[in-house]
Tab-separated table of C-alpha atoms in Angstrom:
chain	number	residue	atom	x	y	z
A	1017	MET	CA	-0.189	8.271	16.533
A	1018	GLY	CA	2.639	9.805	14.511
A	1019	TYR	CA	1.596	8.373	11.173
A	1020	THR	CA	-1.331	8.446	8.822
A	1021	LEU	CA	-3.775	5.769	7.792
A	1022	VAL	CA	-2.322	5.812	4.335
A	1023	ALA	CA	1.259	5.334	5.697
A	1024	LEU	CA	0.101	2.403	7.813
A	1025	GLU	CA	-1.738	0.826	4.874
A	1026	ASN	CA	1.378	1.167	2.641
A	1027	LYS	CA	3.524	-0.295	5.387
A	1028	LEU	CA	1.196	-3.310	5.789
A	1029	LEU	CA	1.202	-3.833	2.050
A	1030	ASP	CA	4.975	-3.779	1.999
A	1031	MET	CA	5.340	-6.122	4.998
A	1032	TYR	CA	2.602	-8.516	3.896
A	1033	PRO	CA	2.867	-8.708	0.080
A	1034	GLU	CA	0.412	-11.692	0.065
A	1035	ILE	CA	-2.362	-9.078	0.466
A	1036	ARG	CA	-1.586	-7.670	-3.006
A	1037	GLU	CA	-0.704	-11.050	-4.448
A	1038	LYS	CA	-4.280	-12.197	-3.773
A	1039	ASN	CA	-5.674	-8.910	-5.106
A	1040	ILE	CA	-7.293	-8.053	-1.804
A	1041	SER	CA	-8.071	-4.465	-0.945
A	1042	PRO	CA	-7.376	-3.463	2.710
A	1043	ARG	CA	-9.553	-0.728	4.290
A	1044	LEU	CA	-8.301	0.606	7.549
A	1045	SER	CA	-10.166	2.474	10.265
A	1046	PHE	CA	-9.280	3.299	13.893
A	1047	ASN	CA	-11.587	1.999	16.617
A	1048	GLU	CA	-11.176	4.347	19.626
A	1049	SER	CA	-12.968	2.078	22.016
A	1050	LYS	CA	-10.738	-0.790	21.247
A	1051	ASN	CA	-7.600	1.371	20.755
A	1052	ALA	CA	-6.937	-0.654	17.633
A	1053	TRP	CA	-6.966	-0.456	13.875
A	1054	MET	CA	-9.590	-2.539	12.105
A	1055	VAL	CA	-8.093	-3.915	8.893
A	1056	LYS	CA	-11.001	-4.879	6.562
A	1057	LEU	CA	-9.905	-7.112	3.708
A	1058	VAL	CA	-12.215	-6.996	0.657
A	1059	LYS	CA	-12.313	-9.066	-2.491
A	1060	ASP	CA	-15.134	-9.990	-4.800
A	1061	GLY	CA	-17.804	-8.907	-2.338
A	1062	LYS	CA	-16.281	-10.991	0.546
A	1063	GLU	CA	-15.052	-9.253	3.647
A	1064	LYS	CA	-12.922	-10.305	6.640
A	1065	THR	CA	-11.803	-8.027	9.420
A	1066	VAL	CA	-8.564	-8.397	11.359
A	1067	CYS	CA	-7.755	-6.367	14.474
A	1068	LEU	CA	-4.386	-4.649	14.603
A	1069	GLU	CA	-3.638	-3.421	18.136
A	1070	LYS	CA	-2.276	0.157	18.274
A	1071	GLU	CA	1.046	-1.091	19.854
A	1072	ASP	CA	1.391	-3.629	17.013
A	1073	ALA	CA	0.702	-0.962	14.453
A	1074	ASP	CA	3.334	1.281	16.009
A	1075	ALA	CA	5.787	-1.638	15.805
A	1076	CYS	CA	4.878	-2.237	12.142
A	1077	MET	CA	5.708	1.337	11.379
A	1078	ASP	CA	9.113	0.613	12.923
A	1079	ASN	CA	9.478	-2.387	10.560
A	1080	GLN	CA	8.833	-5.002	13.239
A	1081	TYR	CA	6.555	-7.917	12.364
A	1082	CYS	CA	3.653	-8.568	14.779
A	1083	GLU	CA	3.130	-12.264	15.389
A	1084	THR	CA	-0.485	-12.009	16.503
A	1085	PHE	CA	-1.555	-9.832	13.669
A	1086	GLY	CA	0.493	-11.814	11.148
A	1087	SER	CA	-1.075	-15.056	12.293
A	1088	ASP	CA	-4.635	-13.540	12.218
A	1089	LEU	CA	-3.949	-12.028	8.751
A	1090	LYS	CA	-2.781	-15.403	7.316
A	1091	LYS	CA	-5.884	-17.109	8.595
A	1092	ALA	CA	-8.070	-14.418	7.065
A	1093	LEU	CA	-6.257	-14.501	3.734
A	1094	ALA	CA	-6.692	-18.325	3.539
A	1095	GLU	CA	-10.391	-17.705	3.437
A	1096	PHE	CA	-10.191	-15.860	0.173
């Protein structure tokens, strides 16, 4: 992968500041079978999971926004 879970989480928080603005806690885990990161958003007992494809995560680490993930994330954040 070339980066750690903590580094990816920090990058996502930097690139998508609305996560922090809504006081949502992201929890990341890698799903080997899907070859993707599962980004679980947690606030006040409510949870929503957004899939971040490995290729998109790699792109995020290179400061490139990922349209699919960004769109899915905005939909999930709207539910909080």
